[in-house]
Tab-separated table of C-alpha atoms and ligand atoms in Angstrom:
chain	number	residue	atom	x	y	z
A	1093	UNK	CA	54.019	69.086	107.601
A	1094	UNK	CA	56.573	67.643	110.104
A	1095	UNK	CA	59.145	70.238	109.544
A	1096	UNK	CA	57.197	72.948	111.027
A	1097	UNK	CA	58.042	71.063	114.429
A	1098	UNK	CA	61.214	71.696	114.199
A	1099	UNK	CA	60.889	75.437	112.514
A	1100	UNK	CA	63.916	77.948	113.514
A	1101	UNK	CA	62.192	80.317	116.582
A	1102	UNK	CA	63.523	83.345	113.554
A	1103	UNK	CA	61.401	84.924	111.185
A	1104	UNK	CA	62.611	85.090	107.723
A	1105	UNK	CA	62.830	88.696	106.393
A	1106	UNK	CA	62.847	89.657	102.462
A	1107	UNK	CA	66.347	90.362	101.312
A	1108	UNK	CA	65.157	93.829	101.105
A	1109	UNK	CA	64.286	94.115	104.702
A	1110	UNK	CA	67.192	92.141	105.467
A	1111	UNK	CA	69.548	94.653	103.790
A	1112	UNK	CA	67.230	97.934	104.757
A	1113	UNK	CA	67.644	96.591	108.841
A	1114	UNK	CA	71.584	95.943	107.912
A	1115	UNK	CA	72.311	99.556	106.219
A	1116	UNK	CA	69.516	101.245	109.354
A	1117	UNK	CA	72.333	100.225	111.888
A	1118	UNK	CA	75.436	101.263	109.582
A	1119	UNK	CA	77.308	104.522	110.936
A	1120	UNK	CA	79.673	105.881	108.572
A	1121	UNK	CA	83.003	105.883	110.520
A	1122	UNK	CA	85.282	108.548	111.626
A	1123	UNK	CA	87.143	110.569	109.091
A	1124	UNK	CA	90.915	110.659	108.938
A	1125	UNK	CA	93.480	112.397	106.655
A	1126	UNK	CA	95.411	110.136	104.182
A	1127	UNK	CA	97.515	111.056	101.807
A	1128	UNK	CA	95.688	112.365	98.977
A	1129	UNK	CA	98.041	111.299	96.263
A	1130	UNK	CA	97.224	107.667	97.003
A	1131	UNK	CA	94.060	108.045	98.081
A	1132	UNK	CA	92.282	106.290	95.082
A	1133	UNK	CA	89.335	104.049	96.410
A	1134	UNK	CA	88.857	106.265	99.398
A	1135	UNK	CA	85.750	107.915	99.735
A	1136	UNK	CA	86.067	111.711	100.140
A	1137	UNK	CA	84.890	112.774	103.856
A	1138	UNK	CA	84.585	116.518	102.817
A	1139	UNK	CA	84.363	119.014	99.750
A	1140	UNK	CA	87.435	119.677	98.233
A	1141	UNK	CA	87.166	123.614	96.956
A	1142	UNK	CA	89.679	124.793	94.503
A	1143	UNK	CA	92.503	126.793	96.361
A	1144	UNK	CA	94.141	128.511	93.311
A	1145	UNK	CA	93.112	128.868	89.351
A	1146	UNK	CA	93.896	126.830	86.773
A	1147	UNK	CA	95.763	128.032	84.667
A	1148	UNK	CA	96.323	130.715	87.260
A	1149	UNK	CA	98.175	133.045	84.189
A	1150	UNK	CA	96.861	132.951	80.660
A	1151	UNK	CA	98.817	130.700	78.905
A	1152	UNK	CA	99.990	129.296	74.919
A	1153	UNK	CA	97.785	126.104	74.018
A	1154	UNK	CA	100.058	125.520	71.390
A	1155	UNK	CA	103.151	125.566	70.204
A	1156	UNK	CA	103.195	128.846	67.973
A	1157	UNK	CA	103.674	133.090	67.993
A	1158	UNK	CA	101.928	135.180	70.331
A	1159	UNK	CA	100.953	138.199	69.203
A	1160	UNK	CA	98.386	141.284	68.895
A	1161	UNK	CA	95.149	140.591	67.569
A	1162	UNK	CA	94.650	143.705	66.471
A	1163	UNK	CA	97.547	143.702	64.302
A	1164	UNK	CA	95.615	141.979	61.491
A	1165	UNK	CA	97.323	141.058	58.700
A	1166	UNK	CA	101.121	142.849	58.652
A	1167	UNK	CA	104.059	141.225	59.092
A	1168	UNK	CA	105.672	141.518	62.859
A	1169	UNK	CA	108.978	141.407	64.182
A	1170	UNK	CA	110.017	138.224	66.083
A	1171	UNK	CA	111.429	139.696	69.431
A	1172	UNK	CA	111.779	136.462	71.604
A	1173	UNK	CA	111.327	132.725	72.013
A	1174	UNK	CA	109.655	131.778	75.167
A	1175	UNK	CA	109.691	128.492	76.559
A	1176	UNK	CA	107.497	126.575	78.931
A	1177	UNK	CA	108.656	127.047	82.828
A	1178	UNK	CA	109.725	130.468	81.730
A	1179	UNK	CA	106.984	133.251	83.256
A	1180	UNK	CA	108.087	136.085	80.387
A	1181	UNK	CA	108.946	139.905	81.989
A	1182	UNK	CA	108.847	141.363	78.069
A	1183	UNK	CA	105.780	143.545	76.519
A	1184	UNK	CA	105.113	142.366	72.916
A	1185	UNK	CA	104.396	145.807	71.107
A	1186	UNK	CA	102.570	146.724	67.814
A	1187	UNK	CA	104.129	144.982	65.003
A	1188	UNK	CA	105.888	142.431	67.313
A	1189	UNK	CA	105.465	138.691	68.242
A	1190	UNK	CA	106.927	136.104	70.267
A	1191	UNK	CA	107.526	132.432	69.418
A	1192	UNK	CA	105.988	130.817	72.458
A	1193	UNK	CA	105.461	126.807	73.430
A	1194	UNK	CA	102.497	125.364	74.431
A	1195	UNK	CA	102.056	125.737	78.304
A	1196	UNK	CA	104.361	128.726	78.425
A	1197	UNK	CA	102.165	132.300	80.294
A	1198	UNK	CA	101.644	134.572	77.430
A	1199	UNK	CA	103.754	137.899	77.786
A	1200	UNK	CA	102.082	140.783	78.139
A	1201	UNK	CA	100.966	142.761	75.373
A	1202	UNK	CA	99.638	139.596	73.373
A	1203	UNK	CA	96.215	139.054	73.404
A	1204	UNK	CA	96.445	135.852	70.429
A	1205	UNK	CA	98.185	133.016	69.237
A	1206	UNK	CA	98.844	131.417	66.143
A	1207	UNK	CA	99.930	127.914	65.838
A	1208	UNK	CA	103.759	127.031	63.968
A	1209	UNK	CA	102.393	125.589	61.219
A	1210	UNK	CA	99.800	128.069	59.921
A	1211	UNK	CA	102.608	131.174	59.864
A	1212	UNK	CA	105.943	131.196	58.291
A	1213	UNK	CA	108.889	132.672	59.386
A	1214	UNK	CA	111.705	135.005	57.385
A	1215	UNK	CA	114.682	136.951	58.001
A	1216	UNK	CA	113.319	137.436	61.799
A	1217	UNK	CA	109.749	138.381	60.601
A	1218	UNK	CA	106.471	136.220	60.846
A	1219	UNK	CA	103.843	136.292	58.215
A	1220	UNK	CA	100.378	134.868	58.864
A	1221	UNK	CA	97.946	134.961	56.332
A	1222	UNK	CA	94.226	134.549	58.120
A	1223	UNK	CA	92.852	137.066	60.850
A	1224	UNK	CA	93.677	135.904	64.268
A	1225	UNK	CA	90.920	136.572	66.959
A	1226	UNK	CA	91.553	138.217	70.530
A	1227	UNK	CA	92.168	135.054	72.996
A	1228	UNK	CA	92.235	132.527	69.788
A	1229	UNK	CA	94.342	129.703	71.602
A	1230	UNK	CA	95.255	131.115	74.721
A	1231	UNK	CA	94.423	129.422	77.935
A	1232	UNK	CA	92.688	131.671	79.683
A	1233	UNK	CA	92.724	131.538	83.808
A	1234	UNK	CA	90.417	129.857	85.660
A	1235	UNK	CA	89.538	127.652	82.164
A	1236	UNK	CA	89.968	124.663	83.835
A	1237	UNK	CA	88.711	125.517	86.959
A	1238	UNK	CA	88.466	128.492	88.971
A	1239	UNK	CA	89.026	129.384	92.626
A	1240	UNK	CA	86.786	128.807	95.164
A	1241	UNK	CA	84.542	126.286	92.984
A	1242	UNK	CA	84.075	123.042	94.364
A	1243	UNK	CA	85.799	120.111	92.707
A	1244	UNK	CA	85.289	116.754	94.776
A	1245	UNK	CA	82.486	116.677	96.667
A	1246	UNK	CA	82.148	114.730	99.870
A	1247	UNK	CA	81.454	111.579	98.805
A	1248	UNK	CA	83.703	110.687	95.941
A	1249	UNK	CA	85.076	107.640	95.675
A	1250	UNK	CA	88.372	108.659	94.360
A	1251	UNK	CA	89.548	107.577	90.812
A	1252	UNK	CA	93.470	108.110	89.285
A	1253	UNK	CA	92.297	111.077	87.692
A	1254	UNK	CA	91.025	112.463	91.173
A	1255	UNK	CA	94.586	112.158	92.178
A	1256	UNK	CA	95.613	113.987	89.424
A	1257	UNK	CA	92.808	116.748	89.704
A	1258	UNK	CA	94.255	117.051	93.628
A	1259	UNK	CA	97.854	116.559	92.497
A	1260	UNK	CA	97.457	119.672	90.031
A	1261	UNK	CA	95.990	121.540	92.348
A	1262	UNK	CA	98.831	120.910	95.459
A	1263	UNK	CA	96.249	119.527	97.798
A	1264	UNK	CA	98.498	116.179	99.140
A	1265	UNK	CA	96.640	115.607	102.085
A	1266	UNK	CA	92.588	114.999	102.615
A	1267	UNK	CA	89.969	113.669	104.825
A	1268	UNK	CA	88.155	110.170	103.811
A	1269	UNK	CA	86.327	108.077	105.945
A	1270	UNK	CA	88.348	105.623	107.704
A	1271	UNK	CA	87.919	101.724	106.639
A	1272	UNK	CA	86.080	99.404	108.551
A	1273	UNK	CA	88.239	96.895	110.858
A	1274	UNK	CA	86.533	93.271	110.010
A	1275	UNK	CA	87.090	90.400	111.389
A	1276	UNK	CA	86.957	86.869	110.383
A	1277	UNK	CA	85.855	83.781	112.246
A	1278	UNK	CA	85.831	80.181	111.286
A	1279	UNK	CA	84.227	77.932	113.587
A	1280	UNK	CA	83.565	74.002	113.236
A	1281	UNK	CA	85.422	70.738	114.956
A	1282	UNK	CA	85.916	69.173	111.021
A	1283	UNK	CA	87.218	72.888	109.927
A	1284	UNK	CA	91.432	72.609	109.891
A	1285	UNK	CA	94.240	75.289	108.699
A	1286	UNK	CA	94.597	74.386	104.793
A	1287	UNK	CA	98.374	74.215	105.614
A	1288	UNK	CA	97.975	71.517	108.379
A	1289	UNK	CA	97.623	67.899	107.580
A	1290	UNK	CA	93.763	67.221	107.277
A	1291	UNK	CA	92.306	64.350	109.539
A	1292	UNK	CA	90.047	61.673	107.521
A	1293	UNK	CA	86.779	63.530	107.370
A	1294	UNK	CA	87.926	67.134	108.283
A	1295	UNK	CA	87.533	70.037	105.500
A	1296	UNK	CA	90.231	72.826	104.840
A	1297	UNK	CA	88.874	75.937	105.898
A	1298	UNK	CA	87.991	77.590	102.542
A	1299	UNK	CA	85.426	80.284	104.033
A	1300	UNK	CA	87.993	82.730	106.333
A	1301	UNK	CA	90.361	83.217	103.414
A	1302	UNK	CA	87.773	83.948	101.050
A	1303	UNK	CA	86.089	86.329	103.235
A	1304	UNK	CA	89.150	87.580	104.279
A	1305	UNK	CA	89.815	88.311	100.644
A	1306	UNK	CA	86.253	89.922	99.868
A	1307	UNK	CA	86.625	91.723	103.002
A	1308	UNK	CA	89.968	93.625	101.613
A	1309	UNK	CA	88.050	94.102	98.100
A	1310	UNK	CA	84.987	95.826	99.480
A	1311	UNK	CA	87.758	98.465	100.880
A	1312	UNK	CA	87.845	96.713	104.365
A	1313	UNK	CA	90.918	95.934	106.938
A	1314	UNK	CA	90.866	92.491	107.176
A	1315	UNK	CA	91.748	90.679	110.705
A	1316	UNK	CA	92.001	87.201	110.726
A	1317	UNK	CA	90.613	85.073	114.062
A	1318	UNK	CA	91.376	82.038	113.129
A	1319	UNK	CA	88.799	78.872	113.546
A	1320	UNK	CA	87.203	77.810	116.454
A	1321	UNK	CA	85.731	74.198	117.919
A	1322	UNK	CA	82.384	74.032	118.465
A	1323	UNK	CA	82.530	74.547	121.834
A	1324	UNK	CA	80.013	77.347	123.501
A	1325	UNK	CA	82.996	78.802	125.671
A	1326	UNK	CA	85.765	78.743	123.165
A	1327	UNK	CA	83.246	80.550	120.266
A	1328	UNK	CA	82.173	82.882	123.191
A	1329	UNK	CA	85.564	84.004	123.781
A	1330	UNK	CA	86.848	84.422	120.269
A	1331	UNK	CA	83.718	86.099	119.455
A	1332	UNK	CA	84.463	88.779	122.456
A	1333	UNK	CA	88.270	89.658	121.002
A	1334	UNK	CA	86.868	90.242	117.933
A	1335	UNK	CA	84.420	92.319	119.070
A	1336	UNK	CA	87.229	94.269	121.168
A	1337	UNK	CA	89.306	94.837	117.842
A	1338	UNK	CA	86.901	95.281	114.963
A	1339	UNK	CA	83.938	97.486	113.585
A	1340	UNK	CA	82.795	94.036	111.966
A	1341	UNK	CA	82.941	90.959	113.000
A	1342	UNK	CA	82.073	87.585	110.469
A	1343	UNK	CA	81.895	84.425	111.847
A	1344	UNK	CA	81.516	81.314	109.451
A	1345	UNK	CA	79.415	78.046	109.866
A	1346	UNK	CA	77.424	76.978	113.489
A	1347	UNK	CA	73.950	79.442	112.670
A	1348	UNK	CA	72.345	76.098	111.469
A	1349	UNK	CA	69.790	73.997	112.967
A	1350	UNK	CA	72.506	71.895	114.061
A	1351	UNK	CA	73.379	70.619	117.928
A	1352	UNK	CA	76.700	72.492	117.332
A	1353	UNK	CA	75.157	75.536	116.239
A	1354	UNK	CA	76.392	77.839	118.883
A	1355	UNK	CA	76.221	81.264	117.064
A	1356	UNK	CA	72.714	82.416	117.337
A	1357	UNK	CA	72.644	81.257	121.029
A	1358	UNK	CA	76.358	83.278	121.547
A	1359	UNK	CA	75.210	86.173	120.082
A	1360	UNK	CA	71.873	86.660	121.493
A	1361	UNK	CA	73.763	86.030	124.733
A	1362	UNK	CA	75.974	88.896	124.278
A	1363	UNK	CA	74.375	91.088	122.393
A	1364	UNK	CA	71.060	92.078	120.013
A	1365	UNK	CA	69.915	89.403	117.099
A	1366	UNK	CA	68.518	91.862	114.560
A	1367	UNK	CA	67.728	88.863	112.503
A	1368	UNK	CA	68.380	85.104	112.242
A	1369	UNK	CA	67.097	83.708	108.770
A	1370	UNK	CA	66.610	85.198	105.245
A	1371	UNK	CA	64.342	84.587	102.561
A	1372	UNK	CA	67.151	83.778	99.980
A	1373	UNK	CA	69.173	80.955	98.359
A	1374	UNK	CA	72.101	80.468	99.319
A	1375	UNK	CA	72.395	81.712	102.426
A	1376	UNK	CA	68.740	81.500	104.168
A	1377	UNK	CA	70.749	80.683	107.944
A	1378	UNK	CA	72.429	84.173	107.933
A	1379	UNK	CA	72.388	86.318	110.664
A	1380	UNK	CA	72.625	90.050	111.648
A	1381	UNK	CA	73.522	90.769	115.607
A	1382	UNK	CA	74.960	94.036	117.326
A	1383	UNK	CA	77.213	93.532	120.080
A	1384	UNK	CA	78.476	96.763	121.550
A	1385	UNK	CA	79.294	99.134	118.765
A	1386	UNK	CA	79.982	96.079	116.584
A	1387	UNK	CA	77.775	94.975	113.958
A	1388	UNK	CA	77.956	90.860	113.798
A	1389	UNK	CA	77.054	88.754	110.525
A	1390	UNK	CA	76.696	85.250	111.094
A	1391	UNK	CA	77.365	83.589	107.508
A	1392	UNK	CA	76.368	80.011	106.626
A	1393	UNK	CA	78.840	77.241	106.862
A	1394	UNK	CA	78.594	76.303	102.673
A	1395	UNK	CA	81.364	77.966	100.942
A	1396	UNK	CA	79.089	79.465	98.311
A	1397	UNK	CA	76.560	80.077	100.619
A	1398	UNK	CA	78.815	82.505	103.056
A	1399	UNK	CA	80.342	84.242	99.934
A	1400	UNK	CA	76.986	85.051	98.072
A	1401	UNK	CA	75.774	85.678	101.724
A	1402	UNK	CA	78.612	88.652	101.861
A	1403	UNK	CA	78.164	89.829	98.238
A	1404	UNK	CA	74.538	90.296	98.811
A	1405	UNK	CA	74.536	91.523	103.001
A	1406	UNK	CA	77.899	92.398	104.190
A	1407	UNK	CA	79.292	94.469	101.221
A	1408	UNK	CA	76.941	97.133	101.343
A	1409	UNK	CA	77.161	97.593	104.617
A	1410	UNK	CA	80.941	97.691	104.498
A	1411	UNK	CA	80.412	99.744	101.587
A	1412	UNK	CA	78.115	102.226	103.364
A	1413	UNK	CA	80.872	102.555	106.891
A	1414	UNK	CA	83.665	103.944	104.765
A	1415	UNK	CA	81.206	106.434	103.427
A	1416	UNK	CA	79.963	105.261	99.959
A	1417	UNK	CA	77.376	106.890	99.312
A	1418	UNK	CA	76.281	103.679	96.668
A	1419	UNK	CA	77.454	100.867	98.198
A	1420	UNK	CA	74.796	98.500	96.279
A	1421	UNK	CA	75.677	96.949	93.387
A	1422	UNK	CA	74.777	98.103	89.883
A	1423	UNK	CA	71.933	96.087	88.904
A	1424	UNK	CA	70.968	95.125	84.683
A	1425	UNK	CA	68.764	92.917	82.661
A	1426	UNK	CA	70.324	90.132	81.074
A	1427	UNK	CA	68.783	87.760	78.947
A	1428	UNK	CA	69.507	84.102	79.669
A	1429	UNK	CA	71.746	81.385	78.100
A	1430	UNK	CA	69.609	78.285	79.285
A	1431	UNK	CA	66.796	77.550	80.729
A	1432	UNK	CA	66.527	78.554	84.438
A	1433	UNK	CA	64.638	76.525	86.813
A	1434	UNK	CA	64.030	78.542	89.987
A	1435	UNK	CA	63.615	77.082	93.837
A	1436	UNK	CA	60.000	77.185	94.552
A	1437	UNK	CA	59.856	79.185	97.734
A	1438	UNK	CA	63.016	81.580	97.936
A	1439	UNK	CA	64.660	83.936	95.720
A	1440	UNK	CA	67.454	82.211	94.149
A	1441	UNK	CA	71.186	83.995	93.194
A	1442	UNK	CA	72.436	82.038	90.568
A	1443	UNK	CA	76.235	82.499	89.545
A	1444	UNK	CA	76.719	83.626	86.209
A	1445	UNK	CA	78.948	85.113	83.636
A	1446	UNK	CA	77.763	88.558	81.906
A	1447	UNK	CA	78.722	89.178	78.064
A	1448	UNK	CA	77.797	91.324	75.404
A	1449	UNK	CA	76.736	90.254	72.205
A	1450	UNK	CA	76.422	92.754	69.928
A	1451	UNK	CA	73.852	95.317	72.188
A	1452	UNK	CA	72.584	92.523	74.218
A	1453	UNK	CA	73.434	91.432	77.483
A	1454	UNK	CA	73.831	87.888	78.284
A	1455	UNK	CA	74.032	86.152	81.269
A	1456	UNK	CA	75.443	82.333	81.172
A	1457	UNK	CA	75.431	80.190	83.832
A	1458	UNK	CA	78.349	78.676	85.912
A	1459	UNK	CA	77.039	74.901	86.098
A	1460	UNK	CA	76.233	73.094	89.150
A	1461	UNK	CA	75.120	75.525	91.649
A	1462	UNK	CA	75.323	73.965	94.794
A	1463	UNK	CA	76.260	75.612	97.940
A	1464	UNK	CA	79.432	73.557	98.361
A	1465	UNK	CA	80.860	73.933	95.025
A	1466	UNK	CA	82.972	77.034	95.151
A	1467	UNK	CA	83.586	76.452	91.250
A	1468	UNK	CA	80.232	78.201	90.667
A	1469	UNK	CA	81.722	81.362	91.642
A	1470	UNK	CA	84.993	80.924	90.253
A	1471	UNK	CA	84.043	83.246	86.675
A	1472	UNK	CA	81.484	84.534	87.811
A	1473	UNK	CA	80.519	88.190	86.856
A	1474	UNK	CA	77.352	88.417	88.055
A	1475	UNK	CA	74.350	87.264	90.478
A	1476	UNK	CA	70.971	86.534	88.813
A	1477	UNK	CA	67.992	87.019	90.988
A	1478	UNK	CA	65.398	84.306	90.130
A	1479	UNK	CA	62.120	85.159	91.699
A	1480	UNK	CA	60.878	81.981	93.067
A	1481	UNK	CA	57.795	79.619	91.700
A	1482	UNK	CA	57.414	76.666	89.996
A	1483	UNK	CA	57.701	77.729	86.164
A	1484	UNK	CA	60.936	77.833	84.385
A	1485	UNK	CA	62.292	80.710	82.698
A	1486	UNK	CA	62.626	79.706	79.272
A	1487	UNK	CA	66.432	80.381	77.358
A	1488	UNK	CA	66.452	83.475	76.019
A	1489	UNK	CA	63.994	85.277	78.520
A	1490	UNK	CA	65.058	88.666	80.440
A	1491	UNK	CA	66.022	88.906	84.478
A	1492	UNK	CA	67.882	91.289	86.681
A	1493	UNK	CA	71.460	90.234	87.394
A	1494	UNK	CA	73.590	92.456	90.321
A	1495	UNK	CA	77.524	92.747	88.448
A	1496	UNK	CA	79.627	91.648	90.582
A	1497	UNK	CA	82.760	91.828	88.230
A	1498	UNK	CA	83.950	93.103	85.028
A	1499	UNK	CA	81.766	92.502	82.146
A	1500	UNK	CA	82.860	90.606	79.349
A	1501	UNK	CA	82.922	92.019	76.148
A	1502	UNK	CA	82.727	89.805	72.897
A	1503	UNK	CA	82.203	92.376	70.164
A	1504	UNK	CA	85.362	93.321	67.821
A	1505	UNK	CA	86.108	96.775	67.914
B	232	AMP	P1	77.661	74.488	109.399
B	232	AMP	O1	76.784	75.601	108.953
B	232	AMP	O2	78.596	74.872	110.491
B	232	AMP	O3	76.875	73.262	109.731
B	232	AMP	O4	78.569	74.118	108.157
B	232	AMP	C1	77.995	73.554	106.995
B	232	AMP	C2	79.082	72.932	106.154
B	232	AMP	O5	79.895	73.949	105.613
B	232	AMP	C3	80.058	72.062	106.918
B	232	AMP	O6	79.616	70.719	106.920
B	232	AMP	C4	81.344	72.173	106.183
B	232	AMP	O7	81.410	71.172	105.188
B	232	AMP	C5	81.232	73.501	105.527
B	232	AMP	N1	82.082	74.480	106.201
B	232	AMP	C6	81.885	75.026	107.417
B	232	AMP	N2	82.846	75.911	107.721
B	232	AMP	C7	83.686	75.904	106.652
B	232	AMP	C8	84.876	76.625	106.346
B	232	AMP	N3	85.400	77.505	107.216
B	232	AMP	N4	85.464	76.385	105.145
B	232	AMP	C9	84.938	75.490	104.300
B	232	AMP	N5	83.824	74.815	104.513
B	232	AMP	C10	83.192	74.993	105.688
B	233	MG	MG1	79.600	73.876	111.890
């Protein structure tokens, strides 16, 4: 066939080598102390260990009379009210009891408690009428947690109620691994500012904003480059200052067959092409380079294809330098709305909403999926993977889908 006379000088690597050569040359980055009480999303750089116990005193679990087990059954003497905040200095004797509120330390002397509403209370006496067992409702110390056990490990990507566990526990400052710097690069002479008038013919650049976007989602600092002409100099040099200022560096469009595709020639240049095609739709021109301590992903010029290019290459490996120790997406079987007609020689990630339908999931698709219409993604919840071939997958049949988003849920209740 003709085209093989003009076939890229890059072999084309499975996605999974692709990804396995991407994540091989990711370094989780140096740790650095944030503070912990808004450190949800970070991922935890050490083991947290439990400095104190909790409760650290016995205390009421509800509102109620604390009092001597092994009183039994007589009547006691009400000899104080004690009220959360309050640590109590009395002794409760035999034949005594003291109203207590939940949260309150239990005074010494009381092993019990019995809630409010299964006693009554007379003339300054309290009568119970059921057996109360030693330590029935008192917190005891160390319940919760005790001191010395660990209670985030290294590795935690911390969730509001990690920030509570480290708020109860006093610890406001930790170690997580710092976030990746990434920059973004737009290159191409028809590529213009979307705020500046648009010559006839010239697009608005879509792809930097939207990476710069899923670049601050996957937990990245986003630096902006701006776009560059497709001239070899002028891409050489704004490729250098990001490589000065960022851990990452994306560059959009020019990794094409094209005369004015300057990236893979730039890069190769400067640094080490890892790889320069994958076997994968959208997104087959995308490319993986070192330069210096920098790792450099070429993405395609086709909206959709740089953006499903990110989701399936560049996350993880963002993912994977602040220290996730999952930074792939969660991956499910869906059963499919319509018929799906794969490409015949490439694995194919179609755009596609998830739902459940009673306890199925289904995956339906976003309409026209070519690489220029962003629309496909706009929705979207989820990437199918359609192995590639020449039969259809019939509506209704089961494939593997990576979420992306939230699913949708369209069961009541
Ligand atoms: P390229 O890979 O540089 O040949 O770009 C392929 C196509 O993607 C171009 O013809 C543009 O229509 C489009 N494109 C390139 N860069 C951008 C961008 N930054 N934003 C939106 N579309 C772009
Ligand atoms: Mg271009």
């Amino acid at each position: 066939m003709n085209d093989m006379l003009r076939e890229s000088p890059y072999p084309m690597l499975a996605v999974e080598d692709a990804l396995a050569t991407v994540l091989a040359h990711v370094r989780h980055l140096p740790l650095e102390q944030v503070d912990a009480l808004r450190a949800e999303g970070r991922i935890l750089a050490d083991d947290l260990v439990a400095p104190e116990d909790l409760p650290d005193l016995p205390k009421a679990a509800m509102d109620g009379y604390a009092l001597r087990s092994s009183d039994g059954l007589i009547p006691r003497r009400v000899v104080a009210e004690l009220t959360a905040g309050v640590n109590p200095t009395l002794l409760v004797g035999p034949g005594e009891a003291s109203r207590i509120m939940t949260g309150t330390p239990m005074p010494a002397g009381a092993d019990a408690m019995i809630p409010v509403e299964q006693t009554r209370e007379t003339e300054g006496m309290l009568v119970i009428e059921r057996v109360v067992r030693p330590g029935e409702h008192v917190h005891s110390v160390g319940q919760d947690l005790s001191r010395g056990a660990l209670v985030l490990a290294r590795g935690t990507r911390l969730t509001p109620a990690d920030v509570g566990i480290m708020a109860t526990l006093g610890i406001t400052q930790v170690a997580v691994f710092r976030r990746p710097r990434v920059a973004v690069l737009a290159t191409g002479d028809e590529v213009y500012e979307p705020s500046a008038p648009r010559p006839v013919g010239a697009v608005r650049d879509s792809n930097r904003y939207a990476l710069l976007a899923a670049v601050r989602e996957a937990g990245g600092v986003a630096i902006s480059l701006g776009i560059a002409r497709d001239d070899r100099e002028t891409q050489r040099r704004a490729i250098l200052e990001g490589i000065a200022q960022a851990d990452v560096l994306l560059t959009s469009g020019g990794v094409s067959m094209g005369t004015r595709d300057l990236i893979k020639p730039i890069l190769a240049e400067l640094g080490t092409i890892h790889f320069g095609r994958i076997k994968f739709k959208p997104g087959k021109p995308t490319t993986f380079a070192s330069v210096g301590d920098t790792l450099v992903f070429g993405l395609p010029g086709y909206p959709v294809s740089s953006l499903v290019a990110f989701e399936i290459i560049v996350r993880p490996a963002l993912r994977a330098l602040q220290g996730d120790p999952q930074p792939l997406r969660p991956r499910v079987l869906a059963r499919v709305e319509t018929d799906i007609r794969p490409s015949s020689d490439r694995p194919e990630y179609q755009r596609v909403r998830l739902s459940w339908r009673g306890s199925e999931l289904w995956a339906t698709s976003t309409g026209n999926q070519g690489s220029s219409r962003l629309l496909s993604l706009h929705g979207a919840n989820g990437l199918l993977i359609v192995p590639p071939g020449l039969q259809i997958y019939p509506a209704g049949s089961s494939l593997e889908v990576l979420v992306t988003g939230e699913i949708f849920n369209q069961n009541i209740g």
